[in-house]
Coordinates of C-alpha atoms and ligand atoms in Angstrom, one line a residue:
M1 CA -46.0 -7.4 -32.1
K2 CA -48.0 -9.7 -29.9
A3 CA -51.2 -8.1 -28.6
W4 CA -51.3 -7.6 -24.8
P5 CA -54.0 -9.3 -22.8
Q6 CA -57.1 -7.6 -21.6
M7 CA -56.6 -9.0 -18.1
T8 CA -53.7 -10.5 -16.3
L9 CA -55.1 -13.0 -13.8
A10 CA -52.0 -15.1 -13.4
G11 CA -50.7 -16.7 -10.1
G12 CA -48.4 -13.6 -9.9
P13 CA -47.3 -11.1 -11.0
V14 CA -50.8 -9.5 -11.0
Q15 CA -52.4 -6.4 -12.4
L16 CA -51.7 -3.1 -10.6
T17 CA -54.3 -0.5 -9.6
D18 CA -54.1 2.8 -11.3
R19 CA -53.0 4.3 -8.0
T20 CA -50.0 2.0 -7.8
L21 CA -49.1 2.6 -11.4
R22 CA -49.2 6.4 -10.7
D23 CA -47.2 6.2 -7.5
Q24 CA -44.5 4.0 -8.9
S25 CA -44.0 6.3 -11.9
R26 CA -42.8 9.2 -9.8
P27 CA -39.3 10.5 -10.5
V28 CA -36.5 8.4 -9.3
L29 CA -34.9 9.9 -6.2
Y30 CA -31.3 9.6 -5.1
H31 CA -31.5 7.0 -2.4
Y32 CA -29.9 9.3 0.2
D33 CA -32.3 12.2 -0.6
P34 CA -34.1 12.9 2.6
A35 CA -37.4 12.5 0.8
F36 CA -36.4 8.9 -0.1
I37 CA -35.2 8.1 3.4
E38 CA -38.6 9.2 4.6
I39 CA -40.4 7.0 2.0
F40 CA -38.3 4.0 2.9
S41 CA -38.9 4.5 6.6
H42 CA -42.6 5.0 6.1
T43 CA -42.7 1.8 3.9
C44 CA -41.0 -0.2 6.7
D45 CA -43.6 1.1 9.2
L46 CA -46.5 0.2 6.9
L47 CA -45.0 -3.2 6.4
K48 CA -45.0 -3.9 10.1
Q49 CA -48.7 -3.0 10.2
V50 CA -49.5 -5.2 7.2
Y51 CA -47.6 -8.1 8.8
R52 CA -49.4 -7.2 12.1
T53 CA -46.1 -7.6 13.9
E54 CA -43.8 -6.0 16.5
Y55 CA -40.9 -8.0 15.1
D56 CA -38.4 -6.3 12.9
V57 CA -39.1 -6.1 9.2
V58 CA -36.5 -6.1 6.4
I59 CA -37.1 -5.2 2.8
M60 CA -34.6 -7.0 0.5
Q61 CA -34.1 -5.7 -3.0
A62 CA -35.0 -8.5 -5.3
E63 CA -37.8 -11.0 -6.0
A64 CA -39.1 -13.0 -3.1
I65 CA -36.8 -15.9 -3.9
L66 CA -34.0 -13.8 -2.5
G67 CA -35.7 -13.6 0.8
L68 CA -36.2 -17.4 0.9
E69 CA -32.6 -18.1 0.0
A70 CA -31.4 -15.5 2.5
A71 CA -33.3 -17.1 5.3
A72 CA -31.5 -20.4 4.7
A73 CA -28.2 -18.8 4.0
C74 CA -28.3 -16.7 7.2
L75 CA -29.8 -19.2 9.6
L76 CA -28.3 -22.6 8.7
S77 CA -24.9 -23.9 9.7
P78 CA -23.4 -27.1 8.3
G79 CA -25.1 -30.2 9.7
D80 CA -28.2 -28.5 11.0
K81 CA -31.3 -30.7 10.7
V82 CA -34.2 -29.0 8.9
L83 CA -37.7 -30.5 8.7
N84 CA -38.9 -29.4 5.3
L85 CA -42.6 -29.6 4.7
V86 CA -43.5 -30.3 1.1
S87 CA -47.0 -29.9 -0.3
G88 CA -46.0 -28.4 -3.6
V89 CA -43.4 -27.1 -5.9
F90 CA -42.1 -24.2 -3.7
G91 CA -41.8 -26.5 -0.7
K92 CA -39.7 -28.9 -2.7
W93 CA -37.6 -26.1 -4.1
F94 CA -36.6 -25.0 -0.6
E95 CA -34.7 -28.2 -0.2
L96 CA -32.1 -26.9 -2.7
F97 CA -31.4 -24.0 -0.3
I98 CA -31.2 -26.3 2.7
E99 CA -28.6 -28.4 1.0
K100 CA -26.7 -25.5 -0.5
Y101 CA -26.1 -24.1 3.0
G102 CA -25.1 -27.4 4.5
G103 CA -28.3 -28.4 6.2
E104 CA -29.6 -31.9 6.5
T105 CA -33.1 -32.2 5.1
I106 CA -35.7 -34.3 6.7
E107 CA -38.7 -34.2 4.4
L108 CA -42.4 -34.5 5.3
A109 CA -44.3 -34.6 2.0
V110 CA -47.9 -35.0 1.0
P111 CA -49.4 -35.2 -2.6
Y112 CA -49.5 -31.8 -4.2
N113 CA -53.3 -31.5 -3.8
E114 CA -53.1 -32.0 0.0
A115 CA -52.0 -30.0 3.0
I116 CA -49.5 -30.8 5.8
D117 CA -51.1 -32.2 8.9
P118 CA -49.8 -30.6 12.1
D119 CA -50.0 -34.0 13.9
A120 CA -47.6 -35.4 11.3
V121 CA -45.3 -32.5 12.0
R122 CA -45.4 -33.4 15.7
K123 CA -44.6 -37.0 14.9
A124 CA -41.7 -36.1 12.6
L125 CA -40.3 -33.9 15.4
E126 CA -40.6 -36.7 17.9
D127 CA -39.1 -39.3 15.6
N128 CA -36.2 -37.1 14.6
P129 CA -34.5 -35.6 17.7
G130 CA -32.2 -32.7 17.1
I131 CA -34.2 -30.9 14.4
K132 CA -33.3 -27.2 14.7
F133 CA -35.4 -25.6 11.9
L134 CA -38.7 -26.2 10.1
S135 CA -39.5 -24.7 6.7
V136 CA -43.0 -24.5 5.3
V137 CA -44.9 -22.8 2.5
H138 CA -48.0 -21.0 3.8
S139 CA -49.9 -20.6 0.5
E140 CA -48.6 -23.1 -2.1
T141 CA -49.6 -21.1 -5.1
P142 CA -48.8 -23.7 -7.8
S143 CA -51.0 -26.2 -5.9
A144 CA -53.7 -23.6 -5.0
T145 CA -53.6 -24.9 -1.4
V146 CA -52.8 -23.6 2.0
N147 CA -51.0 -25.2 4.9
P148 CA -52.2 -24.7 8.5
V149 CA -49.2 -22.6 9.5
E150 CA -50.7 -21.3 12.7
A151 CA -51.0 -24.9 14.1
I152 CA -47.7 -26.0 12.6
G153 CA -46.0 -22.9 14.2
A154 CA -47.5 -23.9 17.6
V155 CA -46.0 -27.4 17.3
A156 CA -42.6 -26.0 16.2
K157 CA -42.6 -23.7 19.2
E158 CA -43.3 -26.6 21.6
F159 CA -40.2 -28.3 20.3
G160 CA -38.1 -25.2 20.3
V161 CA -37.7 -25.4 16.5
L162 CA -37.2 -22.2 14.5
T163 CA -39.5 -21.7 11.5
M164 CA -38.8 -20.3 8.0
V165 CA -42.2 -19.5 6.4
D166 CA -42.8 -18.7 2.7
T167 CA -45.9 -16.6 2.9
V168 CA -45.2 -14.9 -0.5
S169 CA -48.8 -15.4 -1.7
G170 CA -50.2 -15.6 1.8
L171 CA -49.7 -12.0 3.1
G172 CA -52.7 -9.9 2.3
G173 CA -54.9 -12.9 1.3
E174 CA -54.9 -14.5 4.7
L175 CA -55.0 -12.8 8.1
L176 CA -51.7 -13.7 9.8
S177 CA -49.3 -12.4 12.5
P178 CA -45.8 -13.7 12.9
E179 CA -45.9 -13.7 16.7
D180 CA -49.2 -15.5 16.9
W181 CA -48.3 -18.0 14.2
G182 CA -44.8 -18.8 15.4
M183 CA -43.1 -17.5 12.3
D184 CA -39.4 -16.8 13.0
I185 CA -38.6 -15.6 9.5
A186 CA -41.5 -15.0 7.2
V187 CA -41.0 -14.0 3.6
A188 CA -43.5 -12.3 1.4
G189 CA -43.6 -10.6 -1.9
P190 CA -45.5 -7.6 -3.3
Q191 CA -46.6 -9.3 -6.5
K192 CA -49.3 -11.6 -5.1
C193 CA -52.2 -10.7 -2.9
L194 CA -50.9 -7.2 -2.1
G195 CA -51.1 -6.5 -5.8
G196 CA -47.7 -4.8 -6.4
P197 CA -45.0 -5.4 -9.0
P198 CA -42.4 -8.2 -8.5
G199 CA -39.0 -7.2 -7.4
L200 CA -38.8 -7.1 -3.6
S201 CA -38.7 -9.5 -0.6
M202 CA -40.4 -8.5 2.6
L203 CA -39.2 -10.3 5.7
S204 CA -40.3 -10.3 9.3
V205 CA -37.6 -11.5 11.7
S206 CA -38.1 -12.7 15.3
P207 CA -35.6 -11.9 18.1
R208 CA -34.6 -15.6 18.1
A209 CA -33.9 -15.6 14.4
W210 CA -31.6 -12.6 14.8
E211 CA -29.8 -14.4 17.7
V212 CA -29.3 -17.6 15.6
M213 CA -28.0 -15.5 12.7
E214 CA -25.5 -13.6 15.0
S215 CA -24.3 -16.6 16.9
K216 CA -23.3 -18.7 13.9
K217 CA -19.6 -19.5 13.7
S218 CA -19.3 -17.1 10.8
P219 CA -22.4 -15.0 10.5
L220 CA -23.3 -14.1 6.9
R221 CA -22.2 -10.5 6.3
G222 CA -21.0 -8.6 3.2
S223 CA -23.4 -10.5 0.9
F224 CA -26.5 -9.7 -1.2
L225 CA -28.0 -12.6 0.8
S226 CA -27.3 -11.1 4.2
I227 CA -30.2 -10.1 6.4
L228 CA -27.7 -9.0 9.0
D229 CA -26.3 -6.4 6.6
W230 CA -29.7 -4.7 6.6
R231 CA -29.7 -4.6 10.4
D232 CA -26.2 -3.2 10.5
T233 CA -27.0 -0.5 7.9
W234 CA -30.6 0.5 7.6
M235 CA -31.9 -0.5 11.0
E236 CA -29.0 1.0 12.9
K237 CA -27.8 3.9 10.8
K238 CA -30.4 4.6 8.2
T239 CA -27.8 3.8 5.5
F240 CA -28.2 1.2 2.8
P241 CA -25.9 -1.8 2.0
Y242 CA -26.4 -0.8 -1.7
T243 CA -28.8 1.2 -3.8
P244 CA -32.3 0.0 -3.1
S245 CA -34.8 -0.5 -5.9
V246 CA -36.3 3.1 -5.7
T247 CA -39.2 2.6 -8.0
N248 CA -40.2 -0.7 -6.5
I249 CA -40.2 0.9 -3.1
Y250 CA -42.6 3.6 -4.3
A251 CA -44.9 0.8 -5.5
L252 CA -44.6 -1.1 -2.2
E253 CA -45.4 2.0 -0.2
S254 CA -48.4 2.5 -2.3
V255 CA -49.8 -1.1 -2.1
L256 CA -49.2 -1.2 1.6
E257 CA -51.1 2.0 2.1
Q258 CA -54.0 0.7 0.0
A259 CA -54.0 -2.6 2.0
L260 CA -54.2 -0.7 5.3
E261 CA -56.9 1.6 4.1
E262 CA -58.9 -1.4 3.3
G263 CA -57.9 -3.2 6.5
M264 CA -56.0 -6.5 6.6
E265 CA -59.1 -8.3 7.9
A266 CA -61.3 -6.9 5.2
M267 CA -58.7 -7.8 2.6
A268 CA -58.5 -11.4 3.8
V269 CA -62.3 -11.6 3.9
R270 CA -62.5 -10.3 0.3
H271 CA -60.0 -12.8 -1.0
R272 CA -61.7 -15.6 0.8
A273 CA -65.2 -14.7 -0.6
I274 CA -63.9 -14.5 -4.1
A275 CA -62.0 -17.8 -3.8
K276 CA -65.2 -19.4 -2.6
A277 CA -67.2 -18.0 -5.5
A278 CA -64.4 -19.2 -7.8
R279 CA -64.8 -22.7 -6.4
R280 CA -68.6 -22.6 -6.9
G281 CA -68.0 -21.5 -10.5
V282 CA -65.5 -24.1 -11.3
S283 CA -67.7 -26.9 -9.8
A284 CA -70.8 -25.7 -11.6
M285 CA -69.0 -25.9 -14.9
G286 CA -68.5 -29.6 -14.2
L287 CA -64.8 -29.3 -13.5
E288 CA -63.0 -30.9 -10.6
L289 CA -61.2 -28.8 -8.0
W290 CA -57.5 -29.5 -7.7
A291 CA -57.4 -29.2 -3.9
A292 CA -58.4 -32.4 -2.2
S293 CA -60.9 -30.5 0.0
E294 CA -62.4 -27.0 0.2
E295 CA -60.8 -26.4 3.6
I296 CA -57.3 -26.4 2.2
A297 CA -58.1 -24.4 -1.0
A298 CA -56.1 -21.2 -1.3
S299 CA -57.5 -17.7 -1.2
C300 CA -55.1 -16.4 -3.9
V301 CA -55.8 -18.8 -6.8
T302 CA -58.2 -21.6 -7.5
G303 CA -56.9 -24.8 -9.2
A304 CA -59.1 -26.9 -11.5
V305 CA -58.1 -30.3 -12.8
M306 CA -57.4 -30.0 -16.5
P307 CA -60.4 -31.6 -18.3
K308 CA -59.8 -34.9 -20.1
G309 CA -58.8 -34.6 -23.7
I310 CA -57.8 -30.9 -23.4
D311 CA -54.2 -29.8 -23.0
D312 CA -52.8 -26.7 -21.3
E313 CA -51.7 -25.1 -24.6
Q314 CA -55.2 -25.4 -26.1
L315 CA -57.0 -24.1 -23.0
R316 CA -54.7 -21.3 -21.8
G317 CA -53.5 -20.5 -25.3
R318 CA -57.0 -19.9 -26.6
L319 CA -58.1 -18.1 -23.5
R320 CA -55.2 -15.8 -23.9
D321 CA -55.1 -15.3 -27.6
R322 CA -58.8 -15.2 -28.4
Y323 CA -60.3 -13.7 -25.3
G324 CA -57.4 -11.8 -23.8
V325 CA -57.3 -13.5 -20.4
M326 CA -53.9 -14.6 -19.1
I327 CA -54.1 -17.2 -16.4
S328 CA -51.5 -19.6 -15.0
G329 CA -51.3 -23.3 -15.6
G330 CA -49.6 -26.0 -13.6
Y331 CA -46.0 -25.2 -12.7
G332 CA -43.0 -27.6 -12.5
E333 CA -44.1 -31.1 -12.1
L334 CA -47.8 -30.0 -12.1
A335 CA -47.5 -28.7 -15.6
G336 CA -50.5 -29.7 -17.7
K337 CA -52.3 -31.3 -14.8
L338 CA -54.3 -28.2 -13.7
F339 CA -55.1 -24.6 -14.6
R340 CA -55.5 -21.8 -12.1
L341 CA -58.0 -19.0 -11.9
G342 CA -56.2 -15.9 -10.4
H343 CA -57.9 -13.7 -7.8
M344 CA -55.2 -11.7 -6.0
G345 CA -55.1 -8.0 -5.3
M346 CA -57.4 -6.0 -7.3
A347 CA -58.5 -9.1 -9.2
A348 CA -60.1 -10.4 -6.0
H349 CA -63.3 -8.8 -7.1
P350 CA -66.6 -10.0 -8.7
T351 CA -65.9 -8.2 -11.9
Y352 CA -62.6 -9.9 -12.7
L353 CA -63.8 -13.2 -11.4
C354 CA -67.0 -13.3 -13.5
A355 CA -65.2 -12.1 -16.7
Q356 CA -62.6 -14.8 -16.1
L357 CA -65.2 -17.6 -15.5
A358 CA -67.2 -16.5 -18.5
M359 CA -64.2 -16.6 -20.8
V360 CA -63.1 -20.0 -19.5
E361 CA -66.6 -21.3 -20.2
R362 CA -66.5 -19.9 -23.8
T363 CA -63.0 -21.4 -24.3
L364 CA -64.1 -24.8 -23.0
A365 CA -67.2 -24.8 -25.2
D366 CA -65.0 -23.8 -28.2
L367 CA -62.8 -26.8 -27.4
G368 CA -65.8 -29.1 -27.5
V369 CA -66.3 -29.6 -23.8
S370 CA -70.0 -30.1 -23.1
I371 CA -71.0 -27.3 -20.8
T372 CA -73.9 -24.9 -20.5
L373 CA -72.7 -21.4 -20.9
G374 CA -73.3 -19.2 -17.9
Q375 CA -73.5 -22.0 -15.4
G376 CA -70.2 -21.3 -13.7
V377 CA -70.7 -17.5 -13.7
G378 CA -74.2 -18.0 -12.3
A379 CA -73.0 -20.2 -9.5
A380 CA -70.2 -17.7 -8.6
L381 CA -72.7 -14.8 -8.6
A382 CA -75.1 -16.8 -6.4
S383 CA -72.2 -17.3 -3.9
L384 CA -71.6 -13.5 -3.9
E385 CA -75.0 -12.7 -2.5
N386 CA -73.6 -10.8 0.5
W387 CA -70.6 -9.3 -1.3
G388 CA -69.3 -6.1 0.3
E389 CA -71.6 -6.3 3.4
S390 CA -69.2 -8.0 5.8
A391 CA -66.1 -6.4 4.5
Ligands
PLP1 C1 -44.6 -16.4 -6.2 C2 -44.1 -17.3 -5.2 C3 -42.8 -17.3 -4.8 C4 -41.8 -16.4 -5.6 O1 -41.4 -17.0 -6.7 P1 -41.5 -16.4 -8.2 O2 -42.2 -17.5 -9.0 O3 -40.2 -16.2 -8.6 O4 -42.3 -15.2 -8.1 C5 -42.3 -18.1 -3.8 N1 -43.2 -18.8 -3.1 C6 -44.5 -18.8 -3.4 C7 -45.4 -19.7 -2.6 C8 -45.0 -18.0 -4.4 O5 -46.3 -18.0 -4.7

């Protein structure tokens, strides 16, 4: 049997805290047991606080891709024009959903190491009258970059355009609020910065988004993809459209509690500080950051350009098999071009970062890259001088 890694520092799923593991391993309750109804209600309340929103929140019972497809399925009508912002693999993927549900895609794309410019969004909206929706990925995990969603949301609002925002790896790592950021449907997942297991989609839904879903010629109901079904059942009658993922809900309740105990602001500060230290470490090792500039580098993962003469299998394979550290590489069309240091959830901490940097250094030296051992770790440590003081 293959040995398990010492540390899972991938771009999600991530390692769970002992408390989360304990909480999710409680006995499985019948979903109409009053104790479970209480847990589900409490989890929805916590989610609103984590999203920092007064909008409705909906927890859909499958990996975050369900929430993303549901947004497109529930909002779009045939012929609707959608401005799809593409700065990475997930942004491009969303086009499939737009097309599947009859939308017409207008793409605004940048190279996958850059971020979308809100002025370019404005220009695209001016040049293409009649755009009804805008879709954007907040934190493009595979590109290790973030898009300025707050500014993009403001532009969308000016034009009366509804937004669908993938903040799967943004929530928890960045301080956001759907109202302030103009997010009509935001979709997050537990398995990234919140540090939970994969298996749920957490949505926040604006009043306008509900209106558009309702006023479609044939609103989507009676479907696993229906957000309206959750309003008709859970939100109105405290019933479920089908059995929810009981164990995943325990874990979600647990990670949301932990997030709120830390505080959303402190959590974002922690992710940002570790991401900065990771960048210092990567640069001090003589590697090139994947993101075109520091300002657009993500808080959840740090991308480094794959060093010349080394391939993904050598680097990540050796790191995993010899040193027990599992990290993510490039995904989709980025495969082989970069590797990513993971620092989400409990791994957004100096201990995990330094161990990770140290083992990457050892691996690179093993592979013949000329580096001075300890330089990356040293630079990261230097950047962590004020760790824990502001948080
Ligand atoms: C993780 C993630 C998703 C969900 O996709 P999976 O790879 O199936 O977990 C969607 N969007 C972004 C930006 C993500 O990071």
